[in-house]
Each structure stands twice: as structure tokens, then as C-alpha cells.
N, CA, C and O of each residue as an XYZ file, in Angstrom:
528
protein
N     -29.041     72.265    -23.213
C     -27.946     71.228    -22.794
C     -27.546     70.984    -21.836
O     -26.805     70.016    -21.663
N     -27.986     71.951    -20.722
C     -27.652     71.661    -19.400
C     -29.163     70.312    -19.093
O     -28.429     69.612    -18.396
N     -30.057     69.789    -19.084
C     -30.886     69.123    -19.451
C     -30.801     67.821    -19.697
O     -31.531     66.906    -19.317
N     -29.632     67.808    -20.516
C     -29.670     66.642    -21.942
C     -28.280     66.280    -21.588
O     -27.667     65.446    -22.255
N     -27.768     66.864    -20.583
C     -26.399     66.634    -20.403
C     -25.472     65.256    -20.177
O     -24.473     64.852    -20.773
N     -26.225     64.720    -19.076
C     -26.014     63.053    -18.953
C     -26.532     62.153    -19.876
O     -25.831     61.165    -20.097
N     -27.529     62.246    -20.436
C     -27.942     61.352    -21.538
C     -27.129     61.468    -22.794
O     -26.992     60.515    -23.561
N     -26.561     62.714    -23.004
C     -25.374     62.730    -23.986
C     -24.275     62.636    -23.899
O     -23.503     62.466    -24.844
N     -23.939     62.743    -22.544
C     -22.089     61.729    -22.505
C     -22.482     60.634    -22.651
O     -22.022     59.966    -23.577
N     -23.705     59.961    -21.564
C     -23.560     58.405    -22.118
C     -23.803     58.160    -23.290
O     -23.192     57.134    -23.589
N     -24.566     58.679    -24.419
C     -24.463     58.663    -25.888
C     -23.289     58.916    -26.497
O     -23.363     58.423    -27.622
N     -22.593     59.258    -26.387
C     -21.544     59.597    -26.831
C     -20.218     58.531    -26.136
O     -19.165     58.490    -26.773
N     -20.319     57.845    -25.059
C     -19.530     56.727    -24.986
C     -19.685     55.683    -25.384
O     -18.792     54.836    -25.421
N     -21.553     55.407    -26.004
C     -21.642     54.114    -26.397
C     -21.931     54.235    -28.183
O     -22.427     53.369    -28.904
N     -21.484     55.476    -28.534
C     -20.952     55.797    -30.005
C     -20.161     56.901    -30.223
O     -20.465     58.075    -30.435
N     -19.032     56.310    -30.132
C     -17.568     56.887    -30.362
C     -17.294     57.522    -31.396
O     -16.522     58.469    -31.548
N     -18.153     56.812    -32.356
C     -17.991     57.748    -34.032
C     -19.385     58.741    -34.425
O     -19.660     59.237    -35.518
N     -20.099     58.827    -33.197
C     -21.061     59.624    -33.286
C     -20.692     61.015    -34.197
O     -19.516     61.313    -34.405
N     -21.949     61.931    -34.780
C     -20.930     63.323    -35.383
C     -21.436     63.663    -34.940
O     -21.982     64.129    -35.940
N     -22.322     64.231    -33.758
C     -22.611     65.239    -32.875
C     -21.345     66.007    -32.624
O     -20.229     65.489    -32.665
N     -21.550     67.116    -32.395
C     -20.471     67.946    -31.639
C     -19.981     67.675    -30.255
O     -20.633     67.196    -29.328
N     -18.690     68.068    -30.255
C     -18.534     67.497    -29.178
C     -18.663     68.455    -28.032
O     -17.652     69.156    -28.075
N     -19.356     68.790    -27.114
C     -18.895     70.168    -26.310
C     -18.256     70.288    -25.518
O     -18.554     69.379    -24.744
N     -16.920     71.249    -24.811
C     -16.392     71.481    -23.678
C     -17.239     71.847    -22.623
O     -17.486     70.948    -21.818
N     -17.914     73.313    -22.363
C     -18.141     74.122    -21.773
C     -19.782     74.607    -21.978
O     -20.351     74.422    -23.054
N     -20.508     75.293    -20.732
C     -21.374     75.749    -21.318
C     -21.528     76.719    -20.070
O     -21.730     76.144    -19.001
N     -21.486     77.631    -20.056
C     -21.536     79.100    -19.311
C     -23.236     79.815    -19.186
O     -24.209     79.742    -19.937
N     -23.092     80.241    -18.367
C     -24.539     81.377    -18.578
C     -24.046     82.872    -16.981
O     -23.829     82.964    -15.773
N     -24.154     83.790    -18.436
C     -23.537     84.877    -17.659
C     -24.685     85.969    -17.161
O     -25.576     86.317    -17.936
N     -24.620     86.342    -16.174
C     -25.764     87.542    -15.867
C     -25.275     89.043    -15.824
O     -24.819     89.596    -14.823
N     -25.427     89.565    -16.965
C     -24.988     91.197    -17.467
C     -26.170     91.950    -17.032
O     -27.286     91.462    -17.212
N     -26.038     92.983    -16.532
C     -26.258     93.996    -16.213
C     -27.100     93.898    -15.145
O     -26.918     94.620    -14.165
N     -28.273     92.864    -15.202
C     -29.425     92.857    -14.410
C     -29.641     91.219    -14.560
O     -29.289     90.577    -15.549
N     -30.353     90.617    -13.272
C     -30.558     89.017    -13.467
C     -31.326     88.348    -14.340
O     -31.326     87.134    -14.543
N     -32.154     89.392    -14.985
C     -33.103     88.775    -16.152
C     -32.621     88.879    -17.496
O     -33.321     88.714    -18.494
N     -31.039     89.241    -17.484
C     -30.059     89.989    -18.803
C     -29.338     88.468    -18.571
O     -28.723     88.373    -17.509
N     -29.343     87.612    -19.194
C     -29.064     86.593    -18.722
C     -28.273     86.143    -20.596
O     -29.041     86.267    -21.550
N     -27.126     85.773    -20.807
C     -26.427     85.246    -21.856
C     -25.841     83.938    -21.545
O     -25.165     83.730    -20.538
N     -26.168     82.912    -22.593
C     -25.479     81.995    -22.684
C     -24.451     81.634    -23.447
O     -24.542     81.837    -24.658
N     -23.251     81.020    -22.897
C     -21.805     80.720    -24.199
C     -21.904     79.442    -23.942
O     -22.253     78.884    -22.902
N     -21.420     78.802    -25.434
C     -20.849     77.229    -25.517
C     -19.861     76.938    -26.478
O     -19.833     77.158    -27.689
N     -18.868     76.279    -25.537
C     -17.694     76.267    -26.041
C     -18.047     74.434    -26.635
O     -18.670     73.523    -26.090
N     -17.248     74.524    -28.076
C     -17.909     73.169    -28.343
C     -16.137     72.697    -29.446
O     -15.433     73.561    -29.968
N     -15.888     71.344    -29.498
C     -15.021     70.947    -30.745
C     -15.455     71.552    -31.917
O     -16.592     71.584    -32.388
N     -14.177     72.138    -32.428
C     -14.057     72.687    -34.034
C     -14.465     71.780    -34.764
O     -14.151     70.673    -34.326
N     -14.972     71.763    -35.598
C     -15.942     70.487    -36.263
C     -14.707     69.880    -37.233
O     -14.506     68.667    -37.278
N     -13.930     70.801    -37.976
C     -13.362     70.938    -39.344
C     -11.949     70.372    -38.411
O     -11.096     70.422    -39.297
N     -11.239     69.886    -37.192
C     -10.065     70.384    -36.227
C      -9.402     69.426    -37.281
O      -8.336     69.940    -37.619
N      -9.571     68.464    -37.809
C      -8.575     67.164    -38.628
C      -8.241     68.585    -39.923
O      -7.305     69.361    -39.732
N      -8.811     68.663    -40.694
C      -8.582     69.328    -41.740
C      -7.649     70.720    -41.318
O      -6.902     71.271    -42.127
N      -7.829     71.154    -39.967
C      -7.036     71.920    -40.312
C      -5.253     71.339    -39.490
O      -4.100     71.493    -39.894
N      -5.762     70.730    -38.359
C      -4.238     69.596    -38.237
C      -3.435     69.568    -39.373
O      -2.347     70.143    -39.406
N      -4.134     68.612    -40.786
C      -3.793     68.346    -41.788
C      -3.194     69.165    -42.586
O      -2.369     68.653    -43.344
N      -3.434     70.822    -42.679
C      -3.235     72.223    -43.410
C      -4.159     71.791    -44.917
O      -4.008     72.333    -46.012
N      -5.210     70.572    -44.554
C      -5.985     70.781    -46.011
C      -7.267     71.987    -45.678
O      -8.127     72.185    -44.821
N      -6.687     72.720    -47.158
C      -7.978     73.765    -47.607
C      -9.492     73.161    -47.350
O      -9.572     71.957    -47.594
N     -10.640     73.762    -46.923
C     -11.528     73.798    -47.377
C     -12.044     74.403    -48.727
O     -11.409     75.400    -49.070
N     -12.936     74.066    -49.469
C     -12.945     74.909    -50.700
C     -14.658     75.094    -50.767
O     -15.310     75.705    -51.614
N     -15.048     74.486    -49.798
C     -16.732     74.635    -49.813
C     -17.205     74.054    -48.347
O     -16.755     72.923    -48.166
N     -17.973     74.533    -47.297
C     -18.575     74.510    -46.216
C     -20.352     74.700    -46.458
O     -20.945     75.707    -46.847
N     -20.979     73.208    -46.034
C     -22.653     73.018    -46.431
C     -22.790     72.920    -45.146
O     -22.048     72.270    -44.409
N     -23.824     73.614    -44.787
C     -24.638     73.276    -43.460
C     -26.056     72.845    -44.149
O     -26.759     73.579    -44.845
N     -26.252     71.811    -43.879
C     -27.533     70.775    -44.961
C     -28.687     70.551    -43.929
O     -28.331     70.012    -42.881
N     -29.514     70.753    -44.004
C     -30.879     70.541    -43.154
C     -32.001     69.513    -43.507
O     -32.858     69.004    -42.784
N     -31.704     69.343    -44.999
C     -32.608     68.588    -45.673
C     -34.089     69.193    -45.758
O     -35.128     68.556    -45.931
N     -33.955     70.414    -45.614
C     -34.979     71.762    -46.094
C     -34.711     72.792    -46.990
O     -33.558     73.213    -47.090
N     -35.858     73.377    -47.831
C     -35.804     74.097    -48.947
C     -36.087     75.556    -48.244
O     -35.547     76.582    -48.657
N     -36.855     75.533    -47.309
C     -37.275     76.476    -46.539
C     -35.914     77.693    -46.313
O     -34.987     77.395    -45.561
N     -35.930     79.000    -47.016
C     -34.969     80.092    -46.681
C     -33.471     78.954    -46.511
O     -32.671     78.862    -45.580
N     -33.540     78.256    -47.743
C     -32.155     77.558    -47.466
C     -31.347     77.822    -48.511
O     -31.002     76.767    -49.044
N     -30.832     78.919    -49.110
C     -30.255     79.729    -49.985
C     -29.071     80.204    -49.211
O     -29.176     79.808    -48.050
N     -28.050     80.858    -49.393
C     -26.620     81.507    -48.128
C     -26.671     82.666    -49.268
O     -26.767     82.719    -50.494
N     -26.546     83.611    -48.113
C     -26.566     84.835    -48.314
C     -25.548     85.217    -47.857
O     -25.483     86.406    -47.545
N     -23.888     83.966    -47.566
C     -22.506     84.225    -47.169
C     -22.311     83.227    -46.396
O     -23.333     82.550    -46.289
N     -21.340     82.798    -45.743
C     -20.494     82.013    -44.971
C     -21.073     80.599    -45.837
O     -21.076     80.335    -47.040
N     -21.496     79.933    -44.772
C     -21.654     78.471    -45.235
C     -22.892     78.332    -46.227
O     -23.993     78.866    -46.098
N     -22.485     77.546    -47.180
C     -23.797     76.925    -48.200
C     -24.679     76.169    -47.475
O     -24.457     75.485    -46.476
N     -25.793     76.371    -48.126
C     -27.167     75.752    -47.782
C     -27.344     74.672    -48.121
O     -26.419     73.896    -48.360
N     -28.970     74.281    -48.250
C     -29.273     72.794    -49.164
C     -29.710     73.738    -50.689
O     -29.441     73.341    -51.823
N     -30.074     74.400    -50.525
C     -30.245     74.926    -52.044
C     -29.113     75.315    -52.854
O     -29.313     75.566    -54.042
N     -27.812     75.406    -52.310
C     -26.523     76.052    -52.809
C     -25.670     75.042    -53.428
O     -24.734     75.202    -54.211
N     -26.232     73.818    -52.866
C     -25.619     71.832    -53.342
C     -25.949     72.053    -54.451
O     -27.021     72.308    -54.999
N     -24.441     71.884    -54.915
C     -24.395     71.509    -56.639
C     -23.926     70.277    -57.073
O     -23.843     69.994    -58.268
N     -23.576     69.438    -56.061
C     -22.552     68.120    -56.334
C     -23.599     67.487    -55.594
O     -24.580     67.915    -54.985
N     -22.856     65.701    -55.936
C     -23.478     64.806    -55.735
C     -22.422     64.016    -54.756
O     -21.339     63.899    -55.329
N     -22.429     63.473    -53.514
C     -21.479     63.181    -52.862
C     -21.229     61.623    -52.840
O     -21.971     61.031    -52.056
N     -20.221     60.734    -53.629
C     -20.098     59.355    -53.737
C     -19.030     59.145    -52.734
O     -17.994     59.799    -52.613
N     -19.439     58.128    -52.025
C     -18.789     56.790    -51.140
C     -18.856     55.858    -51.390
O     -19.923     55.436    -51.837
N     -17.713     54.994    -51.236
C     -17.712     53.601    -51.297
C     -19.264     52.610    -50.219
O     -19.844     52.881    -49.167
N     -19.346     51.798    -50.933
C     -20.524     51.578    -50.178
C     -20.460     50.948    -49.194
O     -21.449     50.217    -49.255
N     -19.795     50.677    -48.055
C     -19.092     50.554    -47.148
C     -19.176     51.942    -46.126
O     -19.755     52.089    -45.050
N     -18.554     52.650    -46.732
C     -18.315     53.930    -45.752
C     -19.721     54.628    -45.974
O     -19.845     55.567    -45.187
N     -20.711     54.478    -46.722
C     -21.647     55.280    -47.313
C     -22.994     54.717    -46.028
O     -23.499     55.414    -45.148
N     -23.284     53.213    -46.362
C     -23.934     52.377    -44.992
C     -23.392     52.982    -43.738
O     -24.370     53.321    -43.072
N     -22.282     53.275    -43.107
C     -21.659     53.274    -41.859
C     -22.247     54.727    -41.607
O     -22.601     54.999    -40.460
N     -22.364     55.607    -42.536
C     -22.594     57.227    -42.534
C     -23.893     57.443    -42.295
O     -24.360     58.435    -41.735
N     -24.749     56.096    -42.907
C     -26.439     56.242    -42.916
C     -26.822     55.954    -41.710
O     -27.819     56.455    -41.189
N     -25.853     54.889    -41.004
C     -26.735     54.079    -39.719
C     -26.217     55.378    -38.587
O     -27.089     55.865    -37.868
N     -25.022     55.805    -38.497
C     -24.561     57.021    -37.615
C     -25.629     58.044    -38.000
O     -26.321     58.546    -37.114
N     -25.717     58.221    -38.683
C     -26.995     59.881    -39.041
C     -28.066     59.431    -38.192
O     -28.486     60.086    -37.238
N     -28.674     57.869    -38.687
C     -29.939     57.561    -38.178
C     -29.668     57.480    -36.349
O     -30.472     57.825    -35.482
N     -28.473     56.991    -36.182
C     -28.290     56.625    -34.842
C     -28.469     57.954    -33.698
O     -28.899     57.958    -32.544
N     -27.993     58.936    -34.482
C     -27.545     60.431    -34.177
C     -28.862     61.017    -33.965
O     -29.193     61.478    -32.872
N     -29.849     61.003    -35.296
C     -31.416     61.514    -35.399
C     -31.862     61.195    -33.979
O     -32.090     62.031    -33.104
N     -31.998     59.255    -33.818
C     -32.899     59.214    -32.837
C     -32.577     59.452    -31.595
O     -33.582     59.456    -30.884
N     -31.646     59.644    -31.052
C     -30.543     60.307    -30.190
C     -31.470     61.734    -29.890
O     -32.225     61.923    -28.936
N     -31.126     62.767    -31.144
C     -31.544     63.912    -30.737
C     -33.422     64.284    -30.716
O     -34.039     65.238    -30.241
N     -33.872     63.082    -31.436
C     -35.642     62.968    -30.948
C     -35.662     62.998    -30.091
O     -36.338     63.929    -29.651
N     -34.966     62.049    -29.007
C     -35.236     61.397    -27.848
C     -35.280     62.054    -27.091
O     -35.960     61.813    -26.093
N     -34.427     63.407    -27.258
C     -34.068     64.727    -26.299
C     -35.058     65.816    -26.672
O     -35.025     66.869    -26.037
N     -36.121     65.611    -27.860
C     -36.572     66.847    -27.979
C     -36.089     67.737    -28.547
O     -36.676     68.819    -28.525
N     -34.718     67.583    -29.332
C     -33.949     68.831    -30.409
C     -34.444     68.043    -31.780
O     -34.348     66.850    -32.068
N     -34.942     69.021    -32.429
C     -35.704     68.914    -33.658
C     -35.324     69.726    -34.529
O     -35.771     69.505    -35.655
N     -34.132     71.269    -34.323
C     -33.409     71.661    -35.082
C     -31.849     71.422    -35.375
O     -30.981     72.092    -34.815
N     -31.621     70.600    -36.126
C     -30.194     70.427    -36.471
C     -29.529     69.888    -37.812
O     -30.095     69.059    -38.525
N     -28.382     70.385    -38.071
C     -27.970     69.745    -39.793
C     -26.630     69.090    -39.522
O     -25.949     69.035    -38.498
N     -26.431     68.543    -40.915
C     -25.295     68.340    -41.079
C     -24.141     69.096    -41.246
O     -24.386     70.007    -42.037
N     -23.073     69.124    -40.880
C     -22.391     69.955    -41.881
C     -20.826     69.449    -42.385
O     -19.929     68.820    -41.825
N     -20.950     69.924    -43.435
C     -20.066     68.853    -44.113
C     -19.122     69.955    -45.245
O     -19.531     70.668    -46.161
N     -17.539     69.689    -44.649
C     -16.700     70.593    -45.573
C     -15.978     69.803    -46.987
O     -15.529     68.656    -47.002
N     -16.001     70.394    -47.685
C     -15.309     69.782    -49.230
C     -13.803     70.317    -49.876
O     -13.570     71.516    -50.029
N     -13.013     69.447    -50.159
C     -11.674     69.670    -50.308
C     -11.682     69.081    -51.658
O     -11.996     67.891    -51.708
N     -11.372     69.737    -52.867
C     -11.513     69.144    -54.128
C      -9.538     69.091    -53.850
O      -8.889     69.760    -53.046
N      -9.011     67.995    -54.899
C      -8.096     67.224    -54.570
C      -6.987     68.483    -54.993
O      -6.139     68.928    -54.220
N      -7.230     68.994    -56.565
C      -6.281     70.291    -57.090
C      -6.369     71.667    -56.048
O      -5.690     72.598    -56.481
N      -6.954     71.906    -54.989
C      -6.639     72.550    -53.740
C      -5.703     72.625    -52.929
O      -5.235     73.663    -52.462
N      -5.184     70.911    -52.586
C      -4.439     70.651    -51.539
C      -3.445     71.536    -51.631
O      -3.181     71.904    -52.776
N      -2.584     72.151    -50.433
C      -1.388     72.631    -50.575
C      -0.419     71.515    -50.636
O      -0.582     70.372    -50.209
N       0.756     72.085    -51.312
C       2.004     71.773    -52.131
C       2.052     70.602    -51.354
O       1.780     69.451    -51.698
N       2.608     71.229    -49.759
C       2.986     70.185    -48.679
C       2.343     68.975    -48.443
O       2.830     68.063    -47.776
N       0.516     68.942    -49.350
C      -0.334     67.972    -48.551
C      -0.144     66.875    -49.322
O      -0.099     65.816    -48.695
N      -0.018     66.815    -50.515
C       0.391     66.381    -51.507
C       1.446     65.166    -51.966
O       1.669     64.960    -53.159
């Protein structure tokens, strides 16, 4: 992250609708001895809008577009757990796919090869009464 910080900031300025997570801080801690280093990354909650609007997420998927070891053993659901089709209006779908493509090109340009799309699902019948 430290090596790509300047490019990352510039990319987000040029792509305010980017789906990339927003990093707030990166800390490097030396524990016990100088060779024992721990990094702590602080970033924005991906689902902050659902929390602010009191929307319950029924499912969260961590999608990588792979099937190797992609069955959940608890926590977020993975690619092989996906049992639904996400339907979006054509314009939204096009914008989403274009942004994913721009984000992917940026990550590839930074030699970041392990990334995923985090998807939260809210079923209409699970929304709290105060949100209906």
C-alpha cells in the first residue's frame, strides 16, 4: 500500500465512483524485536451506508471469480455459495461493469493481483419496520 499510495490517491480523485476501498491509515509496528513487524491498515467500512440507514444485510459475498477453495466455512459467503442472479437496470449494469473494469486495470497496473468484489444483499422482507 505504501508503494502505491500516490497513484492510489490520484486514481480516486479521477474516479470518485471507484469501488476500491478507502484507506485511512497504515501503521507499521515493531513488536519485541526489529525483525518482528506488524502492519495495521485502517479503512472505511464497505457497508457504511447500510449501517447509517439501518438496513440489515442478509448475505455478504466475497467474490473473486474463481472456484478454487471458494466455498464458505463461516463468515462471508464465497463464489461457490452464490445461489442467485443479480439483476440491475441496463444503465446501472453498464456503469457498474465499466467501473469494475477501470478499477481492475488500476490494480493490475499496480501489480495487485488478489482482489475481490464484496457484495451485500438485503431482501425486501428483512428491512426493519423503521426503514419501510
